[in-house]
Amino acid sequence: MASTFGALCALTALFPAIVTSIPFVPRFVSENQILAAYDYVVIGGGTSGLAVANRLSEDSSKTVLVIESGPMDDGSEDFKIPYLGRGYKNFGTKYDWNVTSVPTASLGNRTIIMPQARVLGGTSSINGMQFAKGAPSDYDAWEELGNEGWNFKSLTKYFEKSENFTAPSKKLVEEFGITYDESAHGSTGFIHSSFPNFLWPQLKNWIGAMKSLGHSVSQDPANGGALQLFWSPSSSNPDTQTRSFSREYYDGARDRPNLHVLLETTVTKLLTSGDERIRVDAVEFSSSVGAPKKHVKVKREAVLAAGSIFSPQILQVSGIGPTSLLKSLGIEVVVDLPGVGANLQGHVYIATFYQMTNVSLSAANLTTNTTFYNEMYELYKAKRDGPFTNGGASNMIAMLPLSDITSDNLHSLLETPSETSYRDTSISKGYQAQLKILLRHLTTPKMAATEMLWFSEGGAILSVMHPLSRGTVTTTSSSLLAGIPAINTGHLSHPLDTKIFIETLRYTRKIIATHEMRELGLVEVLPGAEVNTDEQLEKAIRDGSGYMYHMTGTCSMMKRELGGVVDKDLRVYGVKNLRVVDASVQPLIPAAHVQSTIYAVAEKAADLIKAGSLWRD
Ligand SMILES: Cc1cc2nc3c(=O)[nH]c(=O)nc-3n(C[C@H](O)[C@H](O)[C@H](O)COP(=O)(O)OP(=O)(O)OC[C@H]3O[C@@H](n4cnc5c(N)ncnc54)[C@H](O)[C@@H]3O)c2cc1C
Ligand SMILES: *[C@@H]1O[C@H](CO)[C@@H](O)[C@H](O)[C@H]1NC(C)=O
Ligand SMILES: *[C@@H]1O[C@H](CO)[C@@H](O)[C@H](O)[C@H]1NC(C)=O
Ligand SMILES: *[C@@H]1O[C@H](CO)[C@@H](O)[C@H](O)[C@H]1NC(C)=O
Ligand SMILES: *[C@@H]1O[C@H](CO)[C@@H](O)[C@H](O)[C@H]1NC(C)=O
Ligand SMILES: *[C@@H]1O[C@H](CO)[C@@H](O)[C@H](O)[C@H]1NC(C)=O
Ligand SMILES: *[C@@H]1O[C@H](CO)[C@@H](O)[C@H](O)[C@H]1NC(C)=O
């Protein structure tokens, strides 16, 4: 069977038309069934990987293999129901890589748990379902960094290509005043974006409070309005009120005979050859730690989509990374690329919390009253309504510029360099270039510095959107299977990040003091009314901040002399046929929850790969 299948597929490489006439192809292939070679081998069947694999396999003359370390999800409610998924039931299960950072000095040596999904669909299978793009300045900054063609305007068609937007119900529009601009959204993409059927009424107090302080509601984040207040959709199917995620890209392509998926198989190395221009000849993989290593040949390109933690690790163990690191681990240097694993950025948050003493019903009741919880669960199952449709912290987002939360002149802090663990000149130059661009934008109302979300249990989630702190991801062994890489988050190592947090916490107290919020009878529990001075607030932040898991930047798209890892076509420097397409290529994190941007970048990546800019020589 295996050899017949192999022979058939070898034939199809010569006569592509035959591909479509193969009568039966299993949805998933086993190690024994895979072809000896594929046009494209996609490493990681996650958020970005499945989007790219779907688009590449649209061309039936090309064979595509996806290698995913995790299994298929079990279809359980923990994946599907927004409210349950928000409880992050899949953390620490077999669907999680169980990533923990090294102790972070700037967080009082705390380690940070960083869930990373290990399942077909990747982290989009377990995330918080917030789905909005950033402001124009967030993407224009990528182009200013030297990445020609990467700006808000040119990315628009890719945001739209990935999305299928459904407008909110009349009932919610009337009750909450939801605004949107349907013309700025896609309607034919694989990822549903829509609104839950239910929002908690306290959100109205929060919106009223923000308005009373002079903030306006932008019409829609999709049309450039991701500043001030705006309504953000969720990645949710409006008909079933269930999670919409990257596996739908696979579902939409699984009948294609030229697309194979190898599950529960971990890529361990890229096998390369050549001197001047390195070529990826094959991808090595293993089904478990002790199992023999096998490999599959790459005819055209290898596509790295293992996410911001594992893509740099795969490059490093394959000899593509900082020479000093590679040598110290006895890894043969294939390409000296100092930026691999550097420039790690993410959104850190601090949550405030209040007791709501003048509220008869809120999300808090779901956690304190089992009868009520069960009633709402039944309502969801029967009518797809009620709070179980609502997964994210909030569908109302505030993205505020620095000047809205503080009148202090922060120029001197903006110019302070961060400590980076790599003392490489290109990385330092790249960081300076980023600072310059951020300085230019963060001093205007066109770039958000801080995000504020009301969450329905009674609190605010506050987050620094353009951190100046940088972290690193470094493999600790020459073997990928030896364990997760060392992650130094670097959080709050830059003084401006801490300053923005302090000012945002103070600003939150202004919001809480408005008439609209006082009506809820709020009593501050966290950080607590007695926490007041800069020093006290800073301590609360360092001890209490959490992570939004928006890791980006570790294989940054930047010029090579700035410490970049991929060029503007997402090709790894020094390698002929290798691209990175996941979150790690975003050189500056946008002021947004990153998944919609990841989908847009993946859609663009697929077009770049199809254009075959590599294969003219
Ligand atoms: C708890 C949580 C909540 C979040 N909430 C939101 C939110 O509300 N909104 C938002 O926009 N973003 C959110 N995010 C972030 C967002 O979901 C992720 O940034 C995004 O899904 C990452 O996409 P990716 O393609 O880069 O990587 P992933 O989706 O993680 O895909 C990587 C894939 O590669 C596989 N892989 C890794 N190494 C190997 C290997 N060696 N061999 C084979 N396969 C491998 C992994 O198993 C995984 O399937 C959240 C993230 C987390 C963790
Ligand atoms: C993460 O931990 C869980 C629970 O201990 C385990 O079942 C799972 O296999 C672990 N994941 C990995 C990738 O080791
Ligand atoms: C963090 O760890 C380092 C090294 O072990 C130590 O020098 C430092 O004092 C620790 N900091 C805190 C706040 O515990
Ligand atoms: C978009 O979503 C709507 C609502 O679920 C659905 O009816 C429609 O078929 C979807 N469109 C596409 C092209 O999938
Ligand atoms: C919800 O919680 C409030 C405040 O504790 C309480 O007064 C109310 O009775 C609760 N309602 C339900 C349905 O649990
Ligand atoms: C719990 O919820 C049920 C159903 O809504 C309600 O009847 C009951 O009064 C609530 N209990 C409390 C203590 O609020
Ligand atoms: C309590 O809330 C109600 C509305 O739900 C409001 O009319 C009343 O003024 C509030 N009480 C206080 C003390 O703010």
Tab-separated table of C-alpha atoms and ligand atoms in Angstrom, residues 359-361 365 369 372, ligand 5:
chain	number	residue	atom	x	y	z
A	359	VAL	CA	-24.905	45.233	41.071
A	360	SER	CA	-27.590	42.580	41.083
A	361	LEU	CA	-26.183	40.402	38.329
A	365	ASN	CA	-22.430	35.272	39.698
A	369	ASN	CA	-23.731	30.504	42.088
A	372	PHE	CA	-27.117	30.221	37.919
B	5	LIG	C1	-25.519	37.821	42.031
B	5	LIG	O1	-24.633	38.401	42.934
B	5	LIG	C2	-25.180	39.501	43.674
B	5	LIG	C3	-24.080	40.125	44.491
B	5	LIG	O2	-23.468	39.180	45.301
B	5	LIG	C4	-26.340	39.021	44.502
B	5	LIG	O3	-26.918	40.086	45.164
B	5	LIG	C5	-27.344	38.349	43.583
B	5	LIG	O4	-28.367	37.766	44.355
B	5	LIG	C6	-26.721	37.271	42.751
B	5	LIG	N1	-27.687	36.743	41.822
B	5	LIG	C7	-27.673	35.493	41.407
B	5	LIG	C8	-28.725	35.083	40.420
B	5	LIG	O5	-26.833	34.702	41.783
